[in-house]
Amino acid sequence: MYQDTNKRKSPPPIVFIIIFGLIGFGAYKFLPGLFASKSSDTPTSETSPSATSPSGAIATRMSLGNQILLTSQTTAAKQAGVTAFAKGDYKEAVLKFQASLQQNRNDPETVIYLNNARVSDRTSLKIAVSVPSGSNPNIAQEILRGVAQAQDEINTRGGINGAGLQVEIVNDNNRPEVAREVAAALANDPKILAVIGHNDSNVSLAAAPIYQEKKLVMITPTSSTNNLSGFGSYIFRTVPNTRSMTAPLAEYIVKQVGKSNIAFCYDSQAAGKASFKDEFIASLSASGGRLVPIVCDLSAPTFNPNLAIADAVSQGAQGLMLASHVDRIDRAIDLARANQGKLALYSSSTLYTFQTLKDGEKDVDGLVLPVPWHPETNPNNPFPKNASQRWGGVVNWRTATSFDATQAVIAGLGQSNTRFGLQQALRNPNFSAAGSSEDVKFLPTGDRAAKPILVQVKQGGSTGYNFVPLR
C-alpha cells in the first residue's frame, strides 16, 4: 500500500471515530456475511434460515420447502404450503402439501417438502439433491422421484435411528459455473451431510473438487464419465461408468447384429459424451468394428442433420451412434428424423427419455441403447411396483439410480451421522444397501459395481413406442 512519508499533522481523535464508524456501517450493510455466526454440527430439526444459509441469488436456487423450484408443478395448495413453510407454520404446510398431492400425486417436489415439514418438530438429518429444475424440469423430476420415494419410505419407518430425513432441493440448471457456487454453499453448511447429484457429467466434474476438498460425500446417480472414476474418496456414483456401458453395446452391434461400420455423432460440449465417444470407439475396435470418420457435432452452430446422414451413408456406414447432451436431445431426434431408416440407430443412455419417444416416434423405432436399470431387470424387487403405484406410471432408470443413491446415504447415515463417518461407511468393502434391482455396492474407485442392460425402442406404450429389454 502506498504510504506518504512526509510528516503531517495528526487529525483529531473524533475524525477516526467517524471514519471507523462509517467503515463499520458499510461492512455491515454490504457484507452481512462477515457478521454471520457459525452454526453447530449437531443434527437439528430447525428448518428456518440459519446463519450459514446462503443469501442472494444462490438462495433462490435452494429450498427445503420455502419456495417452489419446479414451477411447472404448481397448485394453489402447494403455493400455500410453501408460504406456510417459510413462516415456520409446519402443521399448516403439511396440510397444504397433502392437499396439493391429492390434485397431483406425480409431483416429487411436494412429496419432499411434505416430508421435510413432517419432521420439522424433531431431530432430523439433512442432505441435498442438485437437479436441473430450471433448464430441464423433466429430468429433474425423474431424479427427484427416486430421492422422494427413498425419503418417504425411511421417514414412514421412523427415520434413521429415530431421526427424520430432510432433503434440500437445489437447482443447478445443468451449468458447471452454477454447480460450483451450489457446491460451495452446500459444503459450507455443516448440517448438509451428503449431496445426491449432479445430473450432467460436466456439472459433476465441476462440483466434485469442492466436495472432495470440503469432505462432503457426493453421489451422482446419472453421471457416467470415466473422469469421475477414482476422482476422490468422497465421490461416488450409482450408475456404471462409461466403459461399462459401451462394451456390451459394441459387442451387440458387431457380433449379434453384424454391423461393423459405425458413424458417430456426439455433443463436444458434454464431457460425458466425449468420454462415451472415446470408450465406444475403443469397444467397437475391440469387437472387430470400425469407426466411419464423419464430422458430426451436435453442439456446433453449423450442425446440419441432413448433411451428416448423407456423409455417413456415402462413406459406407451401416449404423449411427447418437450421443446427445441431455438438454439437447432435440438435435439427436433431428438426426433420427433425417435418417429415414437408412442407418441402424444406437445411443447412450441419455436418450432414454419420454421426449425421445414422444418426439421421435417412428423415427427412433429400433434405436438400441444401454441403460443401468429397467423395470424388468429384477421382477422380484418391490421398487418398480412401489414406484408405479406411488407416481401413477412406470419410472425410468434415473429415478431408480437416484433411489439407489439415497438408499446408500440412508444406510451409511445409519452407521454414522457425520460427514466423515458416512464416507467411511460407504468406503467399507462390505458396505451394501438395498437398491432398485440389486444391492448398492461401491468399487474402490467410487463407481457402482453393476452391469447395464440393452433396450430397444419398439411399438407400444402411451406414446405408441416404448423401451423394451433385448433378450
Coordinates of C-alpha atoms in Angstrom, one line a residue:
M1 CA 0.0 0.0 0.0
Y2 CA 1.3 3.5 -0.8
Q3 CA 2.3 5.5 2.2
D4 CA 3.2 9.2 2.3
T5 CA 6.5 9.6 4.3
N6 CA 6.0 13.3 4.7
K7 CA 5.1 14.4 8.2
R8 CA 1.6 15.6 8.6
K9 CA -0.3 16.9 11.5
S10 CA -2.4 14.1 13.1
P11 CA -6.2 14.6 12.8
P12 CA -8.2 14.9 16.0
P13 CA -9.5 11.7 17.5
I14 CA -13.1 12.4 16.6
V15 CA -12.2 12.1 12.9
F16 CA -11.0 8.5 13.5
I17 CA -14.2 7.7 15.3
I18 CA -16.3 9.0 12.4
I19 CA -14.2 7.2 9.8
F20 CA -14.3 3.8 11.5
G21 CA -17.9 4.2 12.2
L22 CA -18.6 4.7 8.5
I23 CA -16.4 1.8 7.6
G24 CA -18.2 -0.4 10.1
F25 CA -21.6 0.6 8.8
G26 CA -20.6 -0.1 5.2
A27 CA -19.3 -3.5 6.0
Y28 CA -22.5 -4.3 7.9
K29 CA -24.7 -3.1 5.1
F30 CA -22.9 -4.5 2.1
L31 CA -21.1 -7.5 3.6
P32 CA -23.5 -9.1 6.0
G33 CA -21.9 -12.5 5.7
L34 CA -18.9 -11.2 7.7
F35 CA -21.1 -10.8 10.7
A36 CA -22.8 -14.2 10.5
S37 CA -22.2 -16.6 13.4
K38 CA -21.2 -20.2 12.8
S39 CA -23.8 -22.9 13.4
S40 CA -23.4 -26.2 15.2
D41 CA -22.6 -29.5 13.5
T42 CA -25.2 -31.2 15.7
P43 CA -28.2 -32.5 13.7
T44 CA -31.3 -30.4 14.4
S45 CA -34.9 -30.1 13.5
E46 CA -34.6 -26.4 12.8
T47 CA -35.6 -25.6 9.2
S48 CA -35.7 -21.8 9.3
P49 CA -32.8 -19.9 7.6
S50 CA -29.6 -20.2 9.7
A51 CA -26.5 -18.1 9.9
T52 CA -24.9 -20.5 7.4
S53 CA -27.8 -20.3 4.9
P54 CA -26.8 -18.8 1.6
S55 CA -28.2 -15.4 0.6
G56 CA -28.7 -13.5 -2.6
A57 CA -29.1 -15.3 -5.9
I58 CA -27.9 -18.6 -4.7
A59 CA -30.6 -18.7 -2.1
T60 CA -33.3 -18.6 -4.8
R61 CA -31.9 -21.9 -6.1
M62 CA -32.2 -23.8 -2.8
S63 CA -35.3 -24.9 -0.9
L64 CA -36.4 -27.2 2.0
G65 CA -40.0 -26.2 1.3
N66 CA -40.0 -22.4 1.5
Q67 CA -40.2 -21.9 -2.3
I68 CA -41.2 -23.7 -5.5
L69 CA -38.4 -24.7 -7.8
L70 CA -40.4 -26.8 -10.2
T71 CA -42.8 -24.1 -11.4
S72 CA -44.4 -26.5 -13.9
Q73 CA -45.7 -28.4 -10.9
T74 CA -47.6 -25.7 -9.1
T75 CA -51.0 -25.7 -7.5
A76 CA -52.7 -23.2 -5.2
A77 CA -52.4 -25.6 -2.3
K78 CA -48.7 -26.1 -3.0
Q79 CA -48.1 -22.4 -3.1
A80 CA -50.0 -22.0 0.2
G81 CA -47.8 -24.8 1.6
V82 CA -44.5 -23.1 0.8
T83 CA -45.9 -19.9 2.2
A84 CA -46.7 -21.6 5.5
F85 CA -43.4 -23.4 5.5
A86 CA -41.5 -20.1 5.0
K87 CA -43.3 -18.7 8.0
G88 CA -42.4 -21.7 10.1
D89 CA -46.0 -22.9 10.3
Y90 CA -45.2 -26.6 9.5
K91 CA -48.5 -28.1 10.6
E92 CA -50.3 -25.8 8.0
A93 CA -47.6 -26.6 5.5
V94 CA -48.3 -30.4 5.9
L95 CA -52.0 -29.9 5.3
K96 CA -51.4 -27.8 2.2
F97 CA -48.8 -30.1 0.7
Q98 CA -51.2 -33.1 1.3
A99 CA -54.0 -31.2 -0.5
S100 CA -51.7 -30.5 -3.4
L101 CA -50.7 -34.2 -3.7
Q102 CA -54.4 -35.0 -3.8
Q103 CA -54.6 -33.0 -7.0
N104 CA -51.2 -34.1 -8.4
R105 CA -49.6 -37.1 -6.9
N106 CA -46.9 -37.2 -9.5
D107 CA -45.0 -34.2 -8.1
P108 CA -41.9 -35.3 -6.2
E109 CA -41.0 -31.8 -5.1
T110 CA -44.2 -31.7 -3.0
V111 CA -43.5 -35.1 -1.5
I112 CA -40.1 -34.0 -0.4
Y113 CA -41.4 -30.7 1.1
L114 CA -44.2 -32.7 2.8
N115 CA -41.6 -35.0 4.5
N116 CA -39.4 -32.0 5.4
A117 CA -42.4 -30.3 7.1
R118 CA -43.5 -33.5 8.9
V119 CA -40.1 -34.0 10.6
S120 CA -39.5 -30.3 11.4
D121 CA -40.6 -30.8 15.0
R122 CA -38.0 -33.4 15.8
T123 CA -34.3 -34.2 15.4
S124 CA -33.5 -34.7 11.7
L125 CA -30.6 -35.3 9.4
K126 CA -30.3 -33.2 6.3
I127 CA -29.0 -34.0 2.8
A128 CA -29.3 -32.2 -0.5
V129 CA -30.2 -33.1 -4.1
S130 CA -29.0 -31.0 -7.0
V131 CA -31.0 -31.1 -10.2
P132 CA -31.6 -29.0 -13.4
S133 CA -35.1 -27.9 -12.3
G134 CA -34.8 -24.7 -14.3
S135 CA -33.3 -25.9 -17.6
N136 CA -34.6 -29.5 -17.7
P137 CA -37.6 -30.0 -15.4
N138 CA -38.5 -33.4 -16.8
I139 CA -35.0 -34.8 -15.9
A140 CA -35.1 -33.0 -12.6
Q141 CA -38.4 -34.7 -11.7
E142 CA -37.1 -38.1 -12.7
I143 CA -34.3 -37.7 -10.3
L144 CA -36.4 -36.2 -7.5
R145 CA -38.9 -39.1 -7.7
G146 CA -36.2 -41.5 -6.7
V147 CA -35.0 -39.3 -3.8
A148 CA -38.5 -38.6 -2.7
Q149 CA -39.5 -42.3 -2.6
A150 CA -36.5 -43.3 -0.5
Q151 CA -37.0 -40.3 1.9
D152 CA -40.7 -41.1 2.3
E153 CA -40.1 -44.8 2.9
I154 CA -37.4 -44.2 5.6
N155 CA -39.4 -41.5 7.4
T156 CA -42.5 -43.7 7.3
R157 CA -40.5 -46.4 9.1
G158 CA -39.4 -43.9 11.8
G159 CA -36.4 -42.3 10.3
I160 CA -32.7 -43.1 10.6
N161 CA -32.1 -44.3 14.1
G162 CA -35.1 -42.2 15.1
A163 CA -34.0 -39.1 13.2
G164 CA -36.1 -37.9 10.3
L165 CA -34.5 -37.3 6.9
Q166 CA -34.8 -33.9 5.3
V167 CA -33.9 -33.2 1.7
E168 CA -32.9 -29.7 0.4
I169 CA -33.6 -29.3 -3.3
V170 CA -31.1 -27.3 -5.3
N171 CA -31.4 -26.1 -8.9
D172 CA -28.0 -26.1 -10.8
N173 CA -29.6 -25.8 -14.3
N174 CA -27.0 -28.3 -15.6
R175 CA -24.4 -25.5 -15.6
P176 CA -20.9 -26.1 -14.3
E177 CA -20.4 -22.5 -13.1
V178 CA -23.7 -22.6 -11.1
A179 CA -22.7 -26.1 -9.7
R180 CA -19.5 -24.7 -8.3
E181 CA -21.5 -22.0 -6.4
V182 CA -24.0 -24.6 -5.3
A183 CA -21.3 -27.0 -4.1
A184 CA -19.6 -24.3 -2.1
A185 CA -22.8 -23.2 -0.4
L186 CA -23.7 -26.8 0.5
A187 CA -20.2 -27.7 1.6
N188 CA -20.2 -24.6 3.9
D189 CA -23.4 -25.7 5.6
P190 CA -22.4 -28.2 8.3
K191 CA -25.9 -29.5 8.5
I192 CA -25.7 -31.0 5.0
L193 CA -24.3 -34.5 5.4
A194 CA -24.4 -35.6 1.7
V195 CA -25.3 -34.5 -1.8
I196 CA -27.2 -36.5 -4.3
G197 CA -26.1 -35.2 -7.7
H198 CA -25.3 -33.8 -10.1
N199 CA -27.0 -34.8 -13.3
D200 CA -24.8 -33.9 -16.2
S201 CA -21.2 -35.1 -16.2
N202 CA -19.8 -31.7 -16.9
V203 CA -21.6 -30.4 -13.8
S204 CA -20.5 -33.3 -11.6
L205 CA -16.9 -32.7 -12.7
A206 CA -17.1 -29.0 -11.8
A207 CA -18.6 -29.6 -8.4
A208 CA -16.6 -32.7 -7.3
P209 CA -13.3 -30.9 -6.4
I210 CA -15.2 -28.7 -3.9
Y211 CA -16.9 -31.7 -2.3
Q212 CA -13.7 -33.6 -2.1
E213 CA -11.8 -30.6 -0.6
K214 CA -14.6 -29.9 2.0
K215 CA -15.0 -33.6 2.7
L216 CA -18.7 -33.8 1.8
V217 CA -20.0 -37.0 0.2
M218 CA -21.3 -36.6 -3.3
I219 CA -23.2 -39.5 -5.0
T220 CA -24.2 -38.8 -8.6
P221 CA -27.0 -41.0 -9.9
T222 CA -26.6 -40.1 -13.6
S223 CA -23.0 -39.0 -14.5
S224 CA -21.1 -41.8 -16.2
T225 CA -18.0 -40.1 -17.5
N226 CA -14.8 -42.1 -16.8
N227 CA -13.2 -38.9 -15.4
L228 CA -15.1 -39.4 -12.1
S229 CA -13.6 -42.9 -11.6
G230 CA -11.2 -42.7 -8.7
F231 CA -11.7 -38.9 -8.5
G232 CA -11.6 -38.7 -4.7
S233 CA -12.5 -40.6 -1.6
Y234 CA -15.8 -38.6 -1.1
I235 CA -17.0 -39.0 -4.7
F236 CA -19.4 -41.9 -5.6
R237 CA -22.0 -42.8 -8.3
T238 CA -24.8 -45.3 -8.6
V239 CA -24.6 -45.6 -12.4
P240 CA -22.0 -47.7 -14.2
N241 CA -19.0 -45.8 -15.7
T242 CA -18.9 -45.2 -19.4
R243 CA -16.5 -48.1 -20.2
S244 CA -19.0 -50.5 -18.6
M245 CA -21.8 -49.0 -20.8
T246 CA -20.1 -49.1 -24.2
A247 CA -18.6 -52.6 -24.2
P248 CA -21.9 -54.6 -24.3
L249 CA -23.4 -52.2 -26.9
A250 CA -20.4 -52.5 -29.2
E251 CA -20.4 -56.3 -28.9
Y252 CA -24.1 -56.4 -29.7
I253 CA -23.7 -54.2 -32.8
V254 CA -20.8 -56.1 -34.3
K255 CA -21.3 -59.7 -33.2
Q256 CA -25.0 -60.0 -32.9
V257 CA -26.4 -57.6 -35.5
G258 CA -23.4 -57.9 -37.8
K259 CA -22.9 -54.2 -38.5
S260 CA -19.2 -53.3 -38.3
N261 CA -19.1 -49.8 -39.9
I262 CA -20.5 -47.2 -37.5
A263 CA -20.6 -43.4 -37.8
F264 CA -20.6 -41.3 -34.6
C265 CA -22.4 -38.0 -33.8
Y266 CA -21.8 -36.5 -30.4
D267 CA -22.0 -33.3 -28.4
S268 CA -18.5 -32.0 -27.9
Q269 CA -19.7 -29.6 -25.1
A270 CA -20.7 -32.5 -22.9
A271 CA -17.8 -34.2 -21.0
G272 CA -19.8 -37.4 -20.6
K273 CA -20.4 -37.7 -24.4
A274 CA -16.7 -37.1 -25.2
S275 CA -15.9 -39.8 -22.8
F276 CA -18.6 -42.0 -24.3
K277 CA -17.2 -41.5 -27.7
D278 CA -13.7 -42.5 -26.7
E279 CA -14.9 -45.6 -24.9
F280 CA -17.3 -46.6 -27.6
I281 CA -14.6 -46.3 -30.3
A282 CA -12.3 -48.5 -28.2
S283 CA -15.0 -51.0 -27.5
L284 CA -16.1 -51.0 -31.2
S285 CA -12.5 -51.7 -32.3
A286 CA -12.1 -54.5 -29.7
S287 CA -15.2 -56.1 -31.0
G288 CA -13.9 -56.0 -34.6
G289 CA -15.8 -53.0 -35.8
R290 CA -14.7 -49.8 -37.5
L291 CA -15.5 -46.1 -37.0
V292 CA -16.6 -44.3 -40.1
P293 CA -15.0 -40.9 -40.0
I294 CA -17.5 -38.1 -40.3
V295 CA -17.8 -34.6 -38.8
C296 CA -20.9 -34.5 -36.7
D297 CA -21.0 -32.3 -33.6
L298 CA -24.5 -31.9 -32.2
S299 CA -23.4 -28.7 -30.3
A300 CA -21.9 -27.0 -33.4
P301 CA -23.8 -23.9 -34.7
T302 CA -23.4 -25.3 -38.2
F303 CA -24.9 -28.7 -37.3
N304 CA -26.9 -30.0 -40.2
P305 CA -28.6 -33.4 -39.7
N306 CA -29.2 -34.0 -43.4
L307 CA -25.6 -33.4 -44.4
A308 CA -24.4 -35.6 -41.5
I309 CA -26.6 -38.5 -42.7
A310 CA -25.6 -38.1 -46.3
D311 CA -21.9 -38.1 -45.3
A312 CA -22.3 -41.2 -43.2
V313 CA -24.1 -43.1 -45.9
S314 CA -21.7 -42.1 -48.6
Q315 CA -18.8 -43.4 -46.6
G316 CA -20.4 -46.8 -46.1
A317 CA -21.7 -46.5 -42.6
Q318 CA -24.2 -49.2 -41.5
G319 CA -25.2 -47.7 -38.3
L320 CA -25.1 -44.3 -36.5
M321 CA -24.4 -43.6 -32.8
L322 CA -26.2 -40.6 -31.3
A323 CA -24.5 -39.2 -28.1
S324 CA -26.5 -36.2 -27.2
H325 CA -26.4 -33.8 -24.2
V326 CA -29.5 -34.3 -22.0
D327 CA -30.5 -30.7 -22.7
R328 CA -30.1 -31.0 -26.4
I329 CA -32.0 -34.2 -27.2
D330 CA -33.9 -32.4 -29.9
R331 CA -30.8 -32.4 -32.1
A332 CA -30.4 -36.2 -31.8
I333 CA -34.1 -36.5 -32.8
D334 CA -33.5 -34.3 -35.8
L335 CA -30.8 -36.7 -36.9
A336 CA -33.1 -39.7 -36.4
R337 CA -35.7 -37.9 -38.5
A338 CA -33.3 -37.1 -41.3
N339 CA -32.1 -40.7 -41.2
Q340 CA -35.4 -42.0 -42.5
G341 CA -34.4 -45.6 -41.7
K342 CA -31.2 -45.5 -43.8
L343 CA -28.9 -46.4 -40.9
A344 CA -29.4 -48.5 -37.7
L345 CA -29.6 -46.2 -34.7
Y346 CA -27.8 -46.5 -31.4
S347 CA -27.2 -44.1 -28.5
S348 CA -26.0 -43.6 -25.0
S349 CA -28.4 -43.9 -22.0
T350 CA -29.2 -40.1 -22.3
L351 CA -31.8 -40.8 -24.9
Y352 CA -33.8 -42.9 -22.5
T353 CA -36.5 -40.2 -22.1
F354 CA -40.1 -39.7 -22.7
Q355 CA -39.2 -36.9 -25.0
T356 CA -37.3 -39.3 -27.3
L357 CA -40.4 -41.5 -27.6
K358 CA -42.9 -38.6 -27.9
D359 CA -41.0 -36.5 -30.4
G360 CA -39.1 -39.3 -32.2
E361 CA -41.9 -41.8 -32.7
K362 CA -41.4 -43.9 -35.8
D363 CA -38.0 -42.2 -36.5
V364 CA -36.5 -43.7 -33.4
D365 CA -38.1 -47.1 -33.9
G366 CA -35.4 -49.8 -33.4
L367 CA -33.0 -47.5 -31.5
V368 CA -30.8 -49.5 -29.2
L369 CA -29.1 -48.2 -26.1
P370 CA -27.5 -49.3 -22.8
V371 CA -29.2 -48.4 -19.5
P372 CA -28.3 -49.0 -15.9
W373 CA -31.8 -50.2 -15.0
H374 CA -35.1 -51.2 -16.4
P375 CA -38.4 -52.2 -14.6
E376 CA -38.0 -55.8 -15.8
T377 CA -34.4 -56.1 -14.6
N378 CA -35.4 -57.9 -11.4
P379 CA -39.1 -58.7 -11.3
N380 CA -38.8 -59.8 -7.6
N381 CA -37.7 -56.4 -6.4
P382 CA -40.5 -54.3 -4.9
F383 CA -39.2 -51.0 -6.2
P384 CA -40.8 -51.0 -9.7
K385 CA -44.2 -51.8 -8.3
N386 CA -44.0 -49.4 -5.4
A387 CA -42.8 -46.6 -7.8
S388 CA -45.6 -47.3 -10.3
Q389 CA -48.2 -47.1 -7.5
R390 CA -46.7 -44.0 -6.0
W391 CA -46.2 -42.0 -9.2
G392 CA -49.0 -43.4 -11.3
G393 CA -46.8 -44.8 -14.0
V394 CA -43.6 -46.6 -14.9
V395 CA -40.4 -44.8 -13.9
N396 CA -37.1 -44.8 -15.7
W397 CA -33.5 -45.5 -14.8
R398 CA -32.8 -42.0 -13.5
T399 CA -35.5 -42.5 -10.8
A400 CA -34.0 -45.9 -10.0
T401 CA -30.4 -44.8 -9.6
S402 CA -31.5 -41.7 -7.6
F403 CA -33.4 -44.0 -5.3
D404 CA -30.3 -46.1 -5.0
A405 CA -28.1 -43.1 -4.2
T406 CA -30.4 -42.0 -1.5
Q407 CA -30.7 -45.6 -0.1
A408 CA -26.9 -45.7 0.1
V409 CA -26.8 -42.4 2.0
I410 CA -29.5 -43.6 4.4
A411 CA -27.7 -46.9 5.0
G412 CA -24.4 -45.0 5.6
L413 CA -26.0 -42.5 8.0
G414 CA -27.5 -45.4 9.9
Q415 CA -23.9 -46.3 10.8
S416 CA -22.7 -42.7 11.5
N417 CA -24.5 -39.3 11.2
T418 CA -21.3 -37.3 10.5
R419 CA -19.8 -36.5 7.1
F420 CA -16.6 -38.4 7.9
G421 CA -18.5 -41.4 9.3
L422 CA -20.7 -41.6 6.3
Q423 CA -17.8 -41.5 3.9
Q424 CA -16.1 -44.3 5.9
A425 CA -19.2 -46.4 5.8
L426 CA -19.6 -46.1 2.0
R427 CA -15.9 -46.8 1.5
N428 CA -16.1 -50.0 3.5
P429 CA -15.6 -53.0 1.1
N430 CA -18.5 -54.8 2.9
F431 CA -21.0 -51.9 2.5
S432 CA -24.3 -52.6 0.8
A433 CA -27.7 -51.0 0.6
A434 CA -31.0 -52.3 -0.7
G435 CA -31.4 -51.0 -4.3
S436 CA -34.0 -50.7 -7.0
S437 CA -32.9 -54.0 -8.6
E438 CA -29.9 -55.2 -6.7
D439 CA -27.9 -54.1 -3.7
V440 CA -25.9 -51.0 -4.0
K441 CA -22.1 -51.7 -3.6
F442 CA -19.2 -49.4 -4.5
L443 CA -15.9 -50.3 -6.1
P444 CA -12.7 -48.7 -4.7
T445 CA -13.0 -46.2 -7.5
G446 CA -16.3 -44.9 -6.1
D447 CA -18.1 -46.5 -9.1
R448 CA -21.0 -48.8 -8.7
A449 CA -20.5 -52.5 -9.0
A450 CA -23.1 -53.1 -11.7
K451 CA -23.7 -54.0 -15.3
P452 CA -26.0 -52.3 -17.8
I453 CA -28.7 -53.9 -19.9
L454 CA -29.6 -53.1 -23.6
V455 CA -33.0 -51.8 -24.5
Q456 CA -34.6 -51.1 -27.8
V457 CA -37.4 -48.8 -28.9
K458 CA -40.4 -50.8 -30.1
Q459 CA -44.1 -50.1 -30.8
G460 CA -46.3 -50.0 -27.7
G461 CA -46.8 -47.8 -24.6
S462 CA -48.6 -44.5 -24.1
T463 CA -46.7 -42.7 -26.9
G464 CA -47.0 -45.5 -29.3
Y465 CA -43.5 -46.6 -28.6
N466 CA -41.6 -47.9 -25.6
F467 CA -38.2 -49.1 -24.4
V468 CA -38.1 -52.9 -24.3
P469 CA -35.2 -55.0 -23.0
L470 CA -33.3 -57.0 -25.6
R471 CA -33.3 -60.7 -24.7

